[in-house]
Amino acid sequence: MTSVTNDFLNCFLQFMNRKGLNTTSQRCAIAAAFFDLPGHHSLEEFYQHIVRQDPGIGQTTVYRTLKLLCEAGFASEIHFSDGIARYEVAKPNSHHDHIVCLSCGKILEICNQRIEALQRELAASRDFTLSGHVHNLYGCCADCRNGVGNDKGRAAEPEDLRK
Ligand SMILES: [Zn+2]
Ligand SMILES: [Zn+2]
């Protein structure tokens, strides 16, 4: 476990204690695995990852723990055009948007200060105080255009779930 994971985990445990929730060893293991796993993962993908480490953990426990991590502000739930909720670690001051390949499902993180500033200006010009925004770009990545995209995309997802 990295020290960053340890810090996150300690904060999460404090959140659970404040809420009077049980800090079970399974919830801790799920949270630690989540903090250690980079990227954007659906519940099913993350559950498969967890079960490889501990086959005794149920999907409901994984789901509830992910929801608690979101509630505590340590995880973000993101939605792209396929309607599947994905989760990523929410680090402080790490705001970014996403560009998604509709062919292979690859997700890249993007952030452009000019676009960020423009969004704040647009909101201010309409007398809105911004609390957040979602900005997703969709397209086709270079690998897919060149016919070398991997097969781990959304087209393959239903098949993966049947395994
Ligand atoms: Zn692609
Ligand atoms: Zn992201």
Short mmCIF file of C-alpha atoms and ligand atoms in Angstrom, two decimals:
data_model
loop_
_atom_site.label_atom_id
_atom_site.label_comp_id
_atom_site.label_asym_id
_atom_site.label_seq_id
_atom_site.Cartn_x
_atom_site.Cartn_y
_atom_site.Cartn_z
CA MET A 1 0.00 0.00 0.00
CA THR A 2 1.43 3.41 -0.95
CA SER A 3 1.57 6.26 1.58
CA VAL A 4 -1.01 8.15 -0.49
CA THR A 5 -3.35 5.17 -0.21
CA ASN A 6 -2.66 5.06 3.52
CA ASP A 7 -3.55 8.77 3.91
CA PHE A 8 -6.75 8.31 1.90
CA LEU A 9 -7.65 5.23 3.90
CA ASN A 10 -7.13 7.02 7.23
CA CYS A 11 -9.36 9.90 6.12
CA PHE A 12 -12.00 7.43 4.94
CA LEU A 13 -11.89 5.62 8.31
CA GLN A 14 -12.35 8.97 10.08
CA PHE A 15 -15.36 9.69 7.85
CA MET A 16 -16.84 6.28 8.70
CA ASN A 17 -16.30 6.86 12.42
CA ARG A 18 -17.93 10.31 12.27
CA LYS A 19 -20.92 8.72 10.55
CA GLY A 20 -21.05 5.93 13.12
CA LEU A 21 -20.56 3.31 10.38
CA ASN A 22 -18.80 0.00 10.87
CA THR A 23 -15.24 0.03 9.57
CA THR A 24 -15.17 -3.64 8.65
CA SER A 25 -12.00 -5.24 7.30
CA GLN A 26 -13.80 -5.87 3.98
CA ARG A 27 -14.71 -2.20 3.58
CA CYS A 28 -11.10 -1.24 4.38
CA ALA A 29 -9.76 -3.76 1.84
CA ILE A 30 -12.17 -2.47 -0.82
CA ALA A 31 -11.25 1.17 -0.13
CA ALA A 32 -7.49 0.41 -0.17
CA ALA A 33 -7.82 -1.50 -3.47
CA PHE A 34 -9.82 1.39 -4.94
CA PHE A 35 -7.22 3.99 -3.95
CA ASP A 36 -4.46 1.80 -5.43
CA LEU A 37 -6.20 1.30 -8.77
CA PRO A 38 -5.70 4.07 -11.34
CA GLY A 39 -8.26 4.76 -14.05
CA HIS A 40 -12.01 4.72 -14.51
CA HIS A 41 -13.83 1.51 -13.68
CA SER A 42 -17.40 0.28 -13.66
CA LEU A 43 -18.72 -1.49 -10.59
CA GLU A 44 -18.41 -4.81 -12.45
CA GLU A 45 -14.78 -4.18 -13.48
CA PHE A 46 -13.81 -3.06 -9.98
CA TYR A 47 -15.64 -5.99 -8.41
CA GLN A 48 -13.74 -8.44 -10.67
CA HIS A 49 -10.49 -6.75 -9.56
CA ILE A 50 -11.44 -7.09 -5.86
CA VAL A 51 -12.60 -10.71 -6.14
CA ARG A 52 -9.21 -11.72 -7.50
CA GLN A 53 -7.70 -10.47 -4.22
CA ASP A 54 -10.45 -11.70 -1.92
CA PRO A 55 -13.04 -14.11 -3.37
CA GLY A 56 -15.16 -13.76 -0.20
CA ILE A 57 -16.23 -10.17 -0.89
CA GLY A 58 -19.73 -9.73 -2.30
CA GLN A 59 -20.72 -7.29 -5.05
CA THR A 60 -23.22 -5.52 -2.77
CA THR A 61 -20.47 -4.76 -0.25
CA VAL A 62 -18.28 -3.42 -3.06
CA TYR A 63 -21.16 -1.27 -4.36
CA ARG A 64 -22.01 0.13 -0.91
CA THR A 65 -18.37 0.92 -0.19
CA LEU A 66 -18.00 2.73 -3.54
CA LYS A 67 -21.11 4.78 -2.69
CA LEU A 68 -19.63 5.64 0.73
CA LEU A 69 -16.35 6.65 -0.94
CA CYS A 70 -18.35 8.98 -3.24
CA GLU A 71 -20.30 10.38 -0.29
CA ALA A 72 -17.04 11.04 1.57
CA GLY A 73 -15.62 12.82 -1.48
CA PHE A 74 -12.84 10.29 -2.16
CA ALA A 75 -14.41 8.89 -5.31
CA SER A 76 -16.20 10.45 -8.26
CA GLU A 77 -18.94 8.73 -10.18
CA ILE A 78 -18.73 9.58 -13.87
CA HIS A 79 -21.21 8.91 -16.66
CA PHE A 80 -20.37 8.69 -20.34
CA SER A 81 -22.71 8.09 -23.26
CA ASP A 82 -23.05 4.32 -22.66
CA GLY A 83 -24.98 4.86 -19.40
CA ILE A 84 -22.56 2.77 -17.30
CA ALA A 85 -21.48 4.46 -14.06
CA ARG A 86 -17.69 4.51 -13.65
CA TYR A 87 -15.69 5.45 -10.59
CA GLU A 88 -12.33 7.14 -10.18
CA VAL A 89 -10.31 8.33 -7.19
CA ALA A 90 -11.05 11.98 -6.39
CA LYS A 91 -7.80 13.63 -5.37
CA PRO A 92 -7.90 17.19 -4.04
CA ASN A 93 -7.14 19.79 -6.76
CA SER A 94 -7.07 17.18 -9.49
CA HIS A 95 -10.04 18.38 -11.53
CA HIS A 96 -10.01 17.09 -15.10
CA ASP A 97 -12.39 16.29 -17.91
CA HIS A 98 -12.47 13.26 -20.17
CA ILE A 99 -12.09 12.35 -23.83
CA VAL A 100 -13.61 8.96 -24.69
CA CYS A 101 -13.04 6.72 -27.71
CA LEU A 102 -16.46 5.42 -28.79
CA SER A 103 -14.84 2.53 -30.63
CA CYS A 104 -12.57 0.92 -28.00
CA GLY A 105 -13.76 2.68 -24.83
CA LYS A 106 -10.37 4.21 -24.02
CA ILE A 107 -10.71 7.14 -21.57
CA LEU A 108 -8.11 9.90 -21.40
CA GLU A 109 -7.98 12.74 -18.90
CA ILE A 110 -7.82 16.25 -20.25
CA CYS A 111 -7.65 19.68 -18.67
CA ASN A 112 -7.27 23.01 -20.36
CA GLN A 113 -7.04 26.15 -18.25
CA ARG A 114 -8.52 28.32 -21.03
CA ILE A 115 -11.62 26.11 -21.21
CA GLU A 116 -11.85 25.99 -17.41
CA ALA A 117 -11.65 29.80 -17.22
CA LEU A 118 -14.16 30.19 -20.07
CA GLN A 119 -16.68 27.99 -18.27
CA ARG A 120 -16.32 30.10 -15.11
CA GLU A 121 -16.76 33.29 -17.17
CA LEU A 122 -19.86 31.92 -18.91
CA ALA A 123 -21.41 30.98 -15.58
CA ALA A 124 -20.54 34.37 -14.05
CA SER A 125 -22.02 36.21 -17.05
CA ARG A 126 -25.32 34.46 -16.25
CA ASP A 127 -24.91 35.22 -12.55
CA PHE A 128 -24.27 31.60 -11.56
CA THR A 129 -21.85 30.49 -8.87
CA LEU A 130 -20.38 27.27 -10.23
CA SER A 131 -20.21 24.22 -8.00
CA GLY A 132 -18.87 21.95 -10.74
CA HIS A 133 -19.15 20.87 -14.33
CA VAL A 134 -19.04 17.78 -16.50
CA HIS A 135 -17.26 18.08 -19.82
CA ASN A 136 -16.90 14.94 -21.91
CA LEU A 137 -15.50 14.77 -25.43
CA TYR A 138 -16.31 11.76 -27.64
CA GLY A 139 -14.53 10.52 -30.71
CA CYS A 140 -12.30 7.87 -32.22
CA CYS A 141 -8.72 7.37 -31.01
CA ALA A 142 -5.69 7.05 -33.29
CA ASP A 143 -5.30 3.31 -32.54
CA CYS A 144 -8.86 2.62 -33.67
CA ARG A 145 -8.53 4.82 -36.75
CA ASN A 146 -5.39 2.87 -37.66
CA GLY A 147 -7.05 -0.48 -36.99
CA VAL A 148 -4.87 -1.38 -34.01
CA GLY A 149 -7.32 -0.47 -31.20
CA ASN A 150 -7.53 -3.03 -28.40
CA ASP A 151 -10.59 -5.22 -27.99
CA LYS A 152 -11.16 -4.17 -24.38
CA GLY A 153 -13.80 -1.61 -25.28
CA ARG A 154 -17.49 -1.24 -24.76
CA ALA A 155 -18.29 -3.47 -27.73
CA ALA A 156 -16.68 -6.36 -25.83
CA GLU A 157 -18.19 -5.48 -22.47
CA PRO A 158 -21.36 -7.61 -22.48
CA GLU A 159 -19.24 -10.64 -23.35
CA ASP A 160 -16.82 -9.88 -20.48
CA LEU A 161 -19.74 -9.82 -18.05
CA ARG A 162 -20.82 -13.32 -19.03
CA LYS A 163 -17.45 -14.85 -18.08
ZN ZN B 1 -10.07 3.59 -29.63
ZN ZN B 2 -10.67 10.84 -14.84
#
